[in-house]
mmCIF file of N, CA and C in Angstrom:
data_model
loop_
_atom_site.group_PDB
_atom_site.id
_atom_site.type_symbol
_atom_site.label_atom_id
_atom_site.label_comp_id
_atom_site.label_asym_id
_atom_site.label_seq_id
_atom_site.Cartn_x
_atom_site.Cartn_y
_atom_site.Cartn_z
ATOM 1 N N UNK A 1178 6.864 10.264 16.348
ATOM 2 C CA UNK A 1178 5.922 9.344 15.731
ATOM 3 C C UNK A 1178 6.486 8.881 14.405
ATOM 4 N N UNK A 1179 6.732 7.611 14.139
ATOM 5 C CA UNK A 1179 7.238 7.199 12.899
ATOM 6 C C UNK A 1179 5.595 7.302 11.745
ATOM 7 N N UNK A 1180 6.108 7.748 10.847
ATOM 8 C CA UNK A 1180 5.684 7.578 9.678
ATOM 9 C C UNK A 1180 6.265 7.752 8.539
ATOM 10 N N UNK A 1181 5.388 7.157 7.315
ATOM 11 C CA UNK A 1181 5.681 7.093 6.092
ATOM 12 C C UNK A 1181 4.907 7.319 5.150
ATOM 13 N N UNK A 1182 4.987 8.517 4.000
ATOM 14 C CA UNK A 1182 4.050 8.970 3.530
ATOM 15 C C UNK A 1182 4.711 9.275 1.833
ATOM 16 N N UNK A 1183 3.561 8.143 0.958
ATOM 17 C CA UNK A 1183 4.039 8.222 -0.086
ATOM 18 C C UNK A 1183 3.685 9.082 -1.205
ATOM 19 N N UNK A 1184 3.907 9.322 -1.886
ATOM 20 C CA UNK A 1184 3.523 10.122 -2.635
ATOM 21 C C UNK A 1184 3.979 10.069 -4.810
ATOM 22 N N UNK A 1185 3.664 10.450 -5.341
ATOM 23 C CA UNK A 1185 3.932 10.399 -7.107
ATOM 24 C C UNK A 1185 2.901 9.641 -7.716
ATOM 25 N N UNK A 1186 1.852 9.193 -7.174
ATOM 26 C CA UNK A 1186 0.978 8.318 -7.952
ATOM 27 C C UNK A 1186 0.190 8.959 -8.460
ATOM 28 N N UNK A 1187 -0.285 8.387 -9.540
ATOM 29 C CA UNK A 1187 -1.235 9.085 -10.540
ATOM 30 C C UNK A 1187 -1.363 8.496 -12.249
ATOM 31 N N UNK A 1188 -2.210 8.994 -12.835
ATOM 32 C CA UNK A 1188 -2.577 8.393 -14.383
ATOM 33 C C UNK A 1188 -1.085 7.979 -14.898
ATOM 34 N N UNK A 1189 -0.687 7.086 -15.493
ATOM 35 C CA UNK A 1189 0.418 7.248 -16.524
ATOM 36 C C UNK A 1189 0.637 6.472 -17.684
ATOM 37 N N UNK A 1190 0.763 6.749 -19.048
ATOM 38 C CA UNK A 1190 0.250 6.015 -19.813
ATOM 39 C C UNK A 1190 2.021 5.100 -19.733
ATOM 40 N N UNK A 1191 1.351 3.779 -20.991
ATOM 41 C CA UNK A 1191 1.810 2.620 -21.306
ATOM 42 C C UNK A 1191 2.881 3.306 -22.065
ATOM 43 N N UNK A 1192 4.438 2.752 -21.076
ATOM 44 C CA UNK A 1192 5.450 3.154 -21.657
ATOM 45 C C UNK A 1192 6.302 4.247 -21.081
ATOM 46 N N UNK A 1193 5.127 5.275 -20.361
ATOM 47 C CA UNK A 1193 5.822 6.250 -19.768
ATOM 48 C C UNK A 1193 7.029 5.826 -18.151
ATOM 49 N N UNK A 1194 6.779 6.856 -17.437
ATOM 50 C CA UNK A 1194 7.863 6.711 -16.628
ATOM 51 C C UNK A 1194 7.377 7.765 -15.348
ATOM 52 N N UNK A 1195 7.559 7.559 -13.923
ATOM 53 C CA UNK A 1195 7.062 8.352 -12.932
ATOM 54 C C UNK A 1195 8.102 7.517 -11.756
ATOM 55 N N UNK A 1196 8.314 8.696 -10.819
ATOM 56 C CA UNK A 1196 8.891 8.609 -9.640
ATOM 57 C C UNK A 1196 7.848 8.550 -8.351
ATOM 58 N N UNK A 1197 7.854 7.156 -7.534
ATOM 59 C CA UNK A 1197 7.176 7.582 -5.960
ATOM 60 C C UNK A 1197 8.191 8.242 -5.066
ATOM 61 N N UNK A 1198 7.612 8.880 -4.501
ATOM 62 C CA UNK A 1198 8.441 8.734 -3.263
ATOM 63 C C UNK A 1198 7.881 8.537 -1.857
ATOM 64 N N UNK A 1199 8.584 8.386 -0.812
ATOM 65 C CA UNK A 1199 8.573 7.258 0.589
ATOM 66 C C UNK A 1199 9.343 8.447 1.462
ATOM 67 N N UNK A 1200 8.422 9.394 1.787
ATOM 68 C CA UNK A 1200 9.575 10.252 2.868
ATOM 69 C C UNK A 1200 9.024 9.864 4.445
ATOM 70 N N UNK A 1201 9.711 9.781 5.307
ATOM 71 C CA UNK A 1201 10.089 9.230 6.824
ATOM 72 C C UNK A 1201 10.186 10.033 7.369
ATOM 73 N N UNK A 1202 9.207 9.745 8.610
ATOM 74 C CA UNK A 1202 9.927 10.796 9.715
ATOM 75 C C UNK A 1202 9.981 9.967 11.136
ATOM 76 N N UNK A 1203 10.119 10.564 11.854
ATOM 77 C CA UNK A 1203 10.310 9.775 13.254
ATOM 78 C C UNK A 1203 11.473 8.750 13.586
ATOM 79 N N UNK A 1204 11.896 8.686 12.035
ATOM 80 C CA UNK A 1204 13.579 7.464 11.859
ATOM 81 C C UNK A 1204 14.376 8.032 10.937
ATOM 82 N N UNK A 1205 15.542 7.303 11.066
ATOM 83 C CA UNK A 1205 16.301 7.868 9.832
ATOM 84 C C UNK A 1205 15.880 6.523 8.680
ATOM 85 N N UNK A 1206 16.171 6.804 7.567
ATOM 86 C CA UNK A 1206 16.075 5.535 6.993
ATOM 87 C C UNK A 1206 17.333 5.035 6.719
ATOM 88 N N UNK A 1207 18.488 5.784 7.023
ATOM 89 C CA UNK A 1207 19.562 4.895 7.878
ATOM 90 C C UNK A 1207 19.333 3.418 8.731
ATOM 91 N N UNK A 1208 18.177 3.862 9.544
ATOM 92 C CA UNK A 1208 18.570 2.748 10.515
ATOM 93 C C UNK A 1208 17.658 1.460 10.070
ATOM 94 N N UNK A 1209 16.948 1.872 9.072
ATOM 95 C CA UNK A 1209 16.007 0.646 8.576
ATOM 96 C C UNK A 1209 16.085 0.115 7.214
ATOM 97 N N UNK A 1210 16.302 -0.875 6.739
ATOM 98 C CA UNK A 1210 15.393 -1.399 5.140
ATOM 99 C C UNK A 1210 14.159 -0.881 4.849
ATOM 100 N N UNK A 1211 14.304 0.001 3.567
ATOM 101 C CA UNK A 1211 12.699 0.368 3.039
ATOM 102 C C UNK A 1211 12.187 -0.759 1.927
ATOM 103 N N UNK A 1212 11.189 -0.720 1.605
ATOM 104 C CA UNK A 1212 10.829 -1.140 0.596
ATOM 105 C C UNK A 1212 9.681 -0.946 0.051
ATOM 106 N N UNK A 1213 9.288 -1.339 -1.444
ATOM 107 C CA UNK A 1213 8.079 -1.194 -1.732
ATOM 108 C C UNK A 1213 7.297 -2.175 -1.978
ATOM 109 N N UNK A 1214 6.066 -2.094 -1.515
ATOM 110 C CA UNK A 1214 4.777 -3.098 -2.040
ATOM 111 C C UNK A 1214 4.310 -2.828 -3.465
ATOM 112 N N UNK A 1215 3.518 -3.687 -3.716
ATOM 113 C CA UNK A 1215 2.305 -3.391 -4.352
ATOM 114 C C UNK A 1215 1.787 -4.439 -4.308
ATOM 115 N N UNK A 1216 0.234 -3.727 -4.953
ATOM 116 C CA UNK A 1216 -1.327 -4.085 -4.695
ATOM 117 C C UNK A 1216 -1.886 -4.572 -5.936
ATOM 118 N N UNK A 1217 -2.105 -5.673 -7.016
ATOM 119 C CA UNK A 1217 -3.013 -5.075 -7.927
ATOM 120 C C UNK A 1217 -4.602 -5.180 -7.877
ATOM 121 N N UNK A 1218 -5.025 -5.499 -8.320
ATOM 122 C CA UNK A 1218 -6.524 -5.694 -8.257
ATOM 123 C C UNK A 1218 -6.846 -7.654 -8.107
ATOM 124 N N UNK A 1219 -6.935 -7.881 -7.020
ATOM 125 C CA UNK A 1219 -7.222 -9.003 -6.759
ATOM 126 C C UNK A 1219 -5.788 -9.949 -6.605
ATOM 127 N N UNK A 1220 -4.693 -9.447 -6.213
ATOM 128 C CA UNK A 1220 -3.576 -10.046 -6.398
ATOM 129 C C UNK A 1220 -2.953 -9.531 -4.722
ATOM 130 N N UNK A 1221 -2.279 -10.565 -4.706
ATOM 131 C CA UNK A 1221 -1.553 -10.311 -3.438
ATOM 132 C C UNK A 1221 -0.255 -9.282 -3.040
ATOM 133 N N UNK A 1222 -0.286 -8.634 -2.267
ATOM 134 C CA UNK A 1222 0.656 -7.924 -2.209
ATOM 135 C C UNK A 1222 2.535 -8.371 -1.881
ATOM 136 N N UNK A 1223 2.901 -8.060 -3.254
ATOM 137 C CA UNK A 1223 4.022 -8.284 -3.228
ATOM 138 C C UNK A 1223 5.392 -7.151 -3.181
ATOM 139 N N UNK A 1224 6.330 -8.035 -3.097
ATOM 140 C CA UNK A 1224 7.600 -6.760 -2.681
ATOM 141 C C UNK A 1224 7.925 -6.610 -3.818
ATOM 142 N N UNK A 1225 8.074 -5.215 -4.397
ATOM 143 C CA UNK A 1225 8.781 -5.046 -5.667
ATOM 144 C C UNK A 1225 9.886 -4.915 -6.004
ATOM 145 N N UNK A 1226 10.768 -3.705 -4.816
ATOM 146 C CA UNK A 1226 11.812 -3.419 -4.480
ATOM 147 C C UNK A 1226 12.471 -2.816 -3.056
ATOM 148 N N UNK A 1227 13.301 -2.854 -2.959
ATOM 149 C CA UNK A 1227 13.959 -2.691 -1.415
ATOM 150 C C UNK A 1227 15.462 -2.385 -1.094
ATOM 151 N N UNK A 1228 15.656 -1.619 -0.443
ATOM 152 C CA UNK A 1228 17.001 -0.856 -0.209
ATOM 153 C C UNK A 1228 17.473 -1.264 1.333
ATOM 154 N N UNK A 1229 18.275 -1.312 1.160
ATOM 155 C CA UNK A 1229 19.453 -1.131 2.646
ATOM 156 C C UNK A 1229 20.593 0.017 2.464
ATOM 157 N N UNK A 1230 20.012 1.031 3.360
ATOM 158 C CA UNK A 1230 20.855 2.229 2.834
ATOM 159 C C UNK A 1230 22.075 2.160 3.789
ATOM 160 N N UNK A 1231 22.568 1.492 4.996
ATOM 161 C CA UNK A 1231 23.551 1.464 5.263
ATOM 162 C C UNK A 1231 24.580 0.543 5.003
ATOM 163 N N UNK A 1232 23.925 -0.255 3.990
ATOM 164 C CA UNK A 1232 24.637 -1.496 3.183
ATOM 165 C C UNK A 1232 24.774 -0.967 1.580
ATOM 166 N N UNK A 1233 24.197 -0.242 1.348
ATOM 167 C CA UNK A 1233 24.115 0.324 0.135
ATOM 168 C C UNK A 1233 23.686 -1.064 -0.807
ATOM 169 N N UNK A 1234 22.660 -1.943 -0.400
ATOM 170 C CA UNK A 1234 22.261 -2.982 -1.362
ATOM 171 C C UNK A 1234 20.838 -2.926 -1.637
ATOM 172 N N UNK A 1235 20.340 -3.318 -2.532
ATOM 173 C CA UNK A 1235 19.205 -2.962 -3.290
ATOM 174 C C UNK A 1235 18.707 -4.112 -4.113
ATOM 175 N N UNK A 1236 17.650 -4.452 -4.149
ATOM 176 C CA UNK A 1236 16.773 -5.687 -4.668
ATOM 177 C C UNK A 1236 15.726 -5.645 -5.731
ATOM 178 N N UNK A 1237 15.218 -5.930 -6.420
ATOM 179 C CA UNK A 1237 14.185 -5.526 -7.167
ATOM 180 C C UNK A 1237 14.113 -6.877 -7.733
ATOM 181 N N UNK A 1238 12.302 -7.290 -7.743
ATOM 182 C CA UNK A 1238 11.667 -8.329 -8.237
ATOM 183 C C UNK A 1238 12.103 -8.874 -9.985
ATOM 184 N N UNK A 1239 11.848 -9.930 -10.404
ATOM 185 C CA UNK A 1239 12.646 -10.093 -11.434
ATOM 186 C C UNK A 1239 11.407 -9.144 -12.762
ATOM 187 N N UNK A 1240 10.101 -9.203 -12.177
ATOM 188 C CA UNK A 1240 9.003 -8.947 -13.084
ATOM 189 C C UNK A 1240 9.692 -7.173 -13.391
ATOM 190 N N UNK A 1241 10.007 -6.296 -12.788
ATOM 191 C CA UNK A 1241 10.242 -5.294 -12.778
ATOM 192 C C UNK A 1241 11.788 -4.386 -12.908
ATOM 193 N N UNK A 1242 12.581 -5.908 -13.122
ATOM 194 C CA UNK A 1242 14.091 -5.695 -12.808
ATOM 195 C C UNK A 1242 14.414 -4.805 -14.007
ATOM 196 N N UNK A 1243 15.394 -3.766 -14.399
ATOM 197 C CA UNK A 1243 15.653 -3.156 -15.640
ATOM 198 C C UNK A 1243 14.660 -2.214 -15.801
ATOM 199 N N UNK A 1244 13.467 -2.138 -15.421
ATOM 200 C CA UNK A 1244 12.850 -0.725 -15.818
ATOM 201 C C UNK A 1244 12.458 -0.269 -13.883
ATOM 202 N N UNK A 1245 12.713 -0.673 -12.788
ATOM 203 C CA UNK A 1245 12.012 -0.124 -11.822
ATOM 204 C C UNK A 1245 13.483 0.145 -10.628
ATOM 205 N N UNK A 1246 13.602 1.819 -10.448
ATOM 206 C CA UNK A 1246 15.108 1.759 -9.817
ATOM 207 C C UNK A 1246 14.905 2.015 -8.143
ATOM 208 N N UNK A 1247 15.257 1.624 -7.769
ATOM 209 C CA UNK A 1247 15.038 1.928 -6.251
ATOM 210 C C UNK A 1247 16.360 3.073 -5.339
ATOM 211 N N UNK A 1248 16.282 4.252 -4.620
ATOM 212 C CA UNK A 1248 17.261 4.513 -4.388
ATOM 213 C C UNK A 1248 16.898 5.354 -2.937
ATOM 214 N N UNK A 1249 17.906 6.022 -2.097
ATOM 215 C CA UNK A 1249 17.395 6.748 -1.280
ATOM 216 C C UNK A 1249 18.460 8.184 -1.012
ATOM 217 N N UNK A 1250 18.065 9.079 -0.217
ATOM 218 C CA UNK A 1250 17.954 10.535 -0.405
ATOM 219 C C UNK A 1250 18.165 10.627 1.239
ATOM 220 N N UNK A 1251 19.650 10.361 1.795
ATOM 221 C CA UNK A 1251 19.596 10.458 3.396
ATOM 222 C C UNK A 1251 19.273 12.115 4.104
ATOM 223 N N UNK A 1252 19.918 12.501 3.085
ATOM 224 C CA UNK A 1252 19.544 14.303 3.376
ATOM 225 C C UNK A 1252 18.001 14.390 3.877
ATOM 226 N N UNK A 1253 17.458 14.087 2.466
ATOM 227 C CA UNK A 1253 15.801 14.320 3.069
ATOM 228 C C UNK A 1253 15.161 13.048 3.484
ATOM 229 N N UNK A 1254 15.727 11.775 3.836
ATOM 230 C CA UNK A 1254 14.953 10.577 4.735
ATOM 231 C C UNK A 1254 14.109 10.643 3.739
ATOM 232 N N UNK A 1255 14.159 10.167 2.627
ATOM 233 C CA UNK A 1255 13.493 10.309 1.536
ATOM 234 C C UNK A 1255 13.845 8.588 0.461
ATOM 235 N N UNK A 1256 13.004 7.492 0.316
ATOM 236 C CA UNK A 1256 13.557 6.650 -0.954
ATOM 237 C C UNK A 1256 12.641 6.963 -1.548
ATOM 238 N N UNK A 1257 12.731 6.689 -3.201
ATOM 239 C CA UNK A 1257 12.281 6.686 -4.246
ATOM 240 C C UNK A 1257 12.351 5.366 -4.762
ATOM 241 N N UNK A 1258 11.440 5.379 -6.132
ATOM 242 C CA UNK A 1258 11.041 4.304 -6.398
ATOM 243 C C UNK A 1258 10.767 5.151 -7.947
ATOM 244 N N UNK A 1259 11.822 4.659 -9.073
ATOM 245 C CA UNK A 1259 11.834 5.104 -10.646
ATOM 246 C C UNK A 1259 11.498 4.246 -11.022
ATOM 247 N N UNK A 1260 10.319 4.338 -11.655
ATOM 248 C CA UNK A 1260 9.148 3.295 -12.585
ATOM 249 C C UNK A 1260 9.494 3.704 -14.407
ATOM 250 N N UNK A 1261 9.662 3.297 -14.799
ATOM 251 C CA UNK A 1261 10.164 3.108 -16.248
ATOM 252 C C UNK A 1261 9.375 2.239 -17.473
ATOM 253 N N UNK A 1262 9.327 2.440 -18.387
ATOM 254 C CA UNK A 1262 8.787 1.215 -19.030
ATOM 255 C C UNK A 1262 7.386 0.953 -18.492
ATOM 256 N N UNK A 1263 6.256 1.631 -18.296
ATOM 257 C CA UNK A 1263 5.541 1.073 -17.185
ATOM 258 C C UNK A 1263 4.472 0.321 -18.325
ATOM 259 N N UNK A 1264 3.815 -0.694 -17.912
ATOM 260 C CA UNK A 1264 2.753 -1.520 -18.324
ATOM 261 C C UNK A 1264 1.825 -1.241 -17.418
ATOM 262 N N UNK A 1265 0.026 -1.907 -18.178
ATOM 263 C CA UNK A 1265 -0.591 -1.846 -17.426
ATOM 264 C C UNK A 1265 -0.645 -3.257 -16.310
ATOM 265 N N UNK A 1266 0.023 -3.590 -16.441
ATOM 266 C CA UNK A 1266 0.315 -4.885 -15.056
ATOM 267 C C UNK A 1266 0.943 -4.104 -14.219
ATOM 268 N N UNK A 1267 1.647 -3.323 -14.038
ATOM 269 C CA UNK A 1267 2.191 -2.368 -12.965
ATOM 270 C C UNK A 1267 1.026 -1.476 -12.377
ATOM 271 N N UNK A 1268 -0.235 -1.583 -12.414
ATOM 272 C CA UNK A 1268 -1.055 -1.028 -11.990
ATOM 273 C C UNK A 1268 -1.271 -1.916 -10.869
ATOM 274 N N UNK A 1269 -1.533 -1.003 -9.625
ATOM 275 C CA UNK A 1269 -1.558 -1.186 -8.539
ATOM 276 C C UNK A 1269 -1.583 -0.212 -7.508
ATOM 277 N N UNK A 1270 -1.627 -0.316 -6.249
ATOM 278 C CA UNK A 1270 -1.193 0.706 -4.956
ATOM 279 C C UNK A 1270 -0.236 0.244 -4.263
ATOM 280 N N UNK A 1271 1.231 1.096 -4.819
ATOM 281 C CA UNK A 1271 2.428 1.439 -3.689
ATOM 282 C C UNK A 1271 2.699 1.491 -2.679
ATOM 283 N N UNK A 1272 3.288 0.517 -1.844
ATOM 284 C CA UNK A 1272 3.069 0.953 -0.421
ATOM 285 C C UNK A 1272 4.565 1.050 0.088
ATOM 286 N N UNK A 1273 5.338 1.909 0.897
ATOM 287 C CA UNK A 1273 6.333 1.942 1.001
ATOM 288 C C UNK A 1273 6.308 1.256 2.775
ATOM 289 N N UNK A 1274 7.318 0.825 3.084
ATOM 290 C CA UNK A 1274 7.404 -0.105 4.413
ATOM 291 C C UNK A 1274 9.041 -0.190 4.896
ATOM 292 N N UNK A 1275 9.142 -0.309 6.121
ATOM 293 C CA UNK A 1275 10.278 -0.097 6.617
ATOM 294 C C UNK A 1275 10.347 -1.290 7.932
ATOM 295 N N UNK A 1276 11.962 -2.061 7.302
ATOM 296 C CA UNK A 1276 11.592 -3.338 8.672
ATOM 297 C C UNK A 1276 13.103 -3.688 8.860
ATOM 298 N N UNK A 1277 13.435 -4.282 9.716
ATOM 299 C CA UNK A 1277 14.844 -4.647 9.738
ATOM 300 C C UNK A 1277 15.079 -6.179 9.205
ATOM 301 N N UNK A 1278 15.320 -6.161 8.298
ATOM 302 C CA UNK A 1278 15.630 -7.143 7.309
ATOM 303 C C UNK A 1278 17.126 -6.630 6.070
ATOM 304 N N UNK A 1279 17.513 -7.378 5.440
ATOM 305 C CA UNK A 1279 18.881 -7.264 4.888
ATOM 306 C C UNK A 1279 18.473 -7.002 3.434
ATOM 307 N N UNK A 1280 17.135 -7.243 2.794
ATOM 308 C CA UNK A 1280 16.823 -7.050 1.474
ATOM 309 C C UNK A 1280 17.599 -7.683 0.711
ATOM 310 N N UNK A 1281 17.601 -9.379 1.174
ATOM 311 C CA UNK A 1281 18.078 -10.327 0.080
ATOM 312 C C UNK A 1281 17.535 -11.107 -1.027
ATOM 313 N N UNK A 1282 15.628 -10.208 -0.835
ATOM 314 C CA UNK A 1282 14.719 -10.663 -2.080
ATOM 315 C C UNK A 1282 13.236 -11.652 -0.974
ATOM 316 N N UNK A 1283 13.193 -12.410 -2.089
ATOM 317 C CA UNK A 1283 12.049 -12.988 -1.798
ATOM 318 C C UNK A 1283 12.116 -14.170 -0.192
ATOM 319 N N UNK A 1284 13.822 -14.275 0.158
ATOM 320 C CA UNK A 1284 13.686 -14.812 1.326
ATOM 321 C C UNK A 1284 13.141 -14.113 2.675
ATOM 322 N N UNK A 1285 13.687 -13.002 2.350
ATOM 323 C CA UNK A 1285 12.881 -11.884 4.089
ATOM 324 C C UNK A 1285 12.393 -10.406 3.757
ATOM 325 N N UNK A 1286 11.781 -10.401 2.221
ATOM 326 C CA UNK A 1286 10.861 -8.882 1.801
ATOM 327 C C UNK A 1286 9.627 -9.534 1.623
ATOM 328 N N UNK A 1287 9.457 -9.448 2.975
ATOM 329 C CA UNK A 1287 7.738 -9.974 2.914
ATOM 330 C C UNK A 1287 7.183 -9.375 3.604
ATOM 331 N N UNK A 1288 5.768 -8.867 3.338
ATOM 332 C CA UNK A 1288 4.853 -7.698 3.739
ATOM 333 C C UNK A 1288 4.852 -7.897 5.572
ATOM 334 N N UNK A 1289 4.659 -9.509 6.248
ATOM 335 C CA UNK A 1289 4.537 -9.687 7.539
ATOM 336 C C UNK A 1289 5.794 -9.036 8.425
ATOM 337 N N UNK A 1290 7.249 -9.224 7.532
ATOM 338 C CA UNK A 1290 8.547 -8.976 8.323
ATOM 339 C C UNK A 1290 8.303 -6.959 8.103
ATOM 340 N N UNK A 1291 7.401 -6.674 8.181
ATOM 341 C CA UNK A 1291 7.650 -5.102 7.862
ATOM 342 C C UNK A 1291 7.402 -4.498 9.244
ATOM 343 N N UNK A 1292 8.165 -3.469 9.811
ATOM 344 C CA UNK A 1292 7.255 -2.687 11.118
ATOM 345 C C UNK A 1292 6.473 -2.141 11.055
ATOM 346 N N UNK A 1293 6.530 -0.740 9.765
ATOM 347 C CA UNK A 1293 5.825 0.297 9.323
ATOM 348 C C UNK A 1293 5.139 0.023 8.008
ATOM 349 N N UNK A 1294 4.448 1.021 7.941
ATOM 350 C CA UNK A 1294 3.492 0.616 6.820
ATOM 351 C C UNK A 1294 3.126 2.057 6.087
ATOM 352 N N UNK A 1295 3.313 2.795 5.074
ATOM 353 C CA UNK A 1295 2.297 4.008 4.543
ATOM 354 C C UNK A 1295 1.034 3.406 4.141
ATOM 355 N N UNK A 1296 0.378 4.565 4.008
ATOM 356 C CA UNK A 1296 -0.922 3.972 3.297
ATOM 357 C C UNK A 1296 -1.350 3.825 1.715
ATOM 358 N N UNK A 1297 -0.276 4.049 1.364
ATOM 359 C CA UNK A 1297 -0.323 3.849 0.148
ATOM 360 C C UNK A 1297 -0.194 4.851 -1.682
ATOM 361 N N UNK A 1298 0.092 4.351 -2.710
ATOM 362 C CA UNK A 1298 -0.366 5.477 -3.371
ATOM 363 C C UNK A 1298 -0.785 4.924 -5.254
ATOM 364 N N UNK A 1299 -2.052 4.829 -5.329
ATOM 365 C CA UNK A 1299 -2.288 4.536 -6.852
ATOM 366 C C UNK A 1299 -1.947 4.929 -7.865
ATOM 367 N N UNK A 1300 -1.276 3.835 -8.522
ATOM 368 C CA UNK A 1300 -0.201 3.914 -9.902
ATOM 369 C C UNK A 1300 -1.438 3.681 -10.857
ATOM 370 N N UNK A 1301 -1.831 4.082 -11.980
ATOM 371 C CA UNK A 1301 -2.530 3.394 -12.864
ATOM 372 C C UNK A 1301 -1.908 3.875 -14.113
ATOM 373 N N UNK A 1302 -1.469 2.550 -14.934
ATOM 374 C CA UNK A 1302 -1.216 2.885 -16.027
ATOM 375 C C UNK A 1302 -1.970 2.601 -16.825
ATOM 376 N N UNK A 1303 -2.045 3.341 -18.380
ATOM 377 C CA UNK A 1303 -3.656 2.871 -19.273
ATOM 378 C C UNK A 1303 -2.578 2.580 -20.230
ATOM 379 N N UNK A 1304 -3.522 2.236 -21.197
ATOM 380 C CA UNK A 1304 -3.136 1.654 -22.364
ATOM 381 C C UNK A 1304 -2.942 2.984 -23.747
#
């Protein structure tokens, strides 16, 4: 059974720094592009960042570029997602997703091209 189950969310203040993580089972994440969503409050869900671990290439939105690192962990079928710098505009729910796409950005990291889906995990940063 494929799934994806995220996990690191929680309070974090303005400025700080927290790791999600996106661990897989049922695939390797070898064989797929991961990536991450988010949610904010009344905003559409967009791609933040995204990996191709057998390409070793990696994407990240321009709003988040320099503080948000994306990487993955083939041992444990495991990506992460290093949040840095965080604002409260980075508040939202994480969703990690896995699709066969090349992660060349905003042309094919779009929530529809995804197979899988976690359910999610709430970031809130305060002020």
């Amino acid at each position: 059974e494929v799934q994806l189950v995220e996990s690191g969310g929680g309070l974090v203040q303005a400025g700080g720094s927290t790791r999600l993580s996106c661990a897989a089972s049922g695939f390797s994440v070898d064989d797929y592009t991961i990536g991450w969503f988010r949610q904010g409050p009344g905003k559409e869900r967009e791609g933040v960042s995204c990996i191709s671990s057998s390409y070793g290439r990696t994407w990240h939105t321009d709003s988040v570029k320099g503080r948000f690192t994306i990487s993955s962990d083939n041992a444990k079928n495991t990506v992460y997602l290093q949040m840095n710098s965080l604002t409260p505009e980075d508040t939202a729910v994480y969703y990690c997703a896995a699709g066969d796409f090349y992660c060349s950005g905003y042309v094919d990291f779009v929530p529809y091209g995804m197979d899988y889906w976690g359910k999610g995990t709430l970031v809130t940063v305060s002020s």
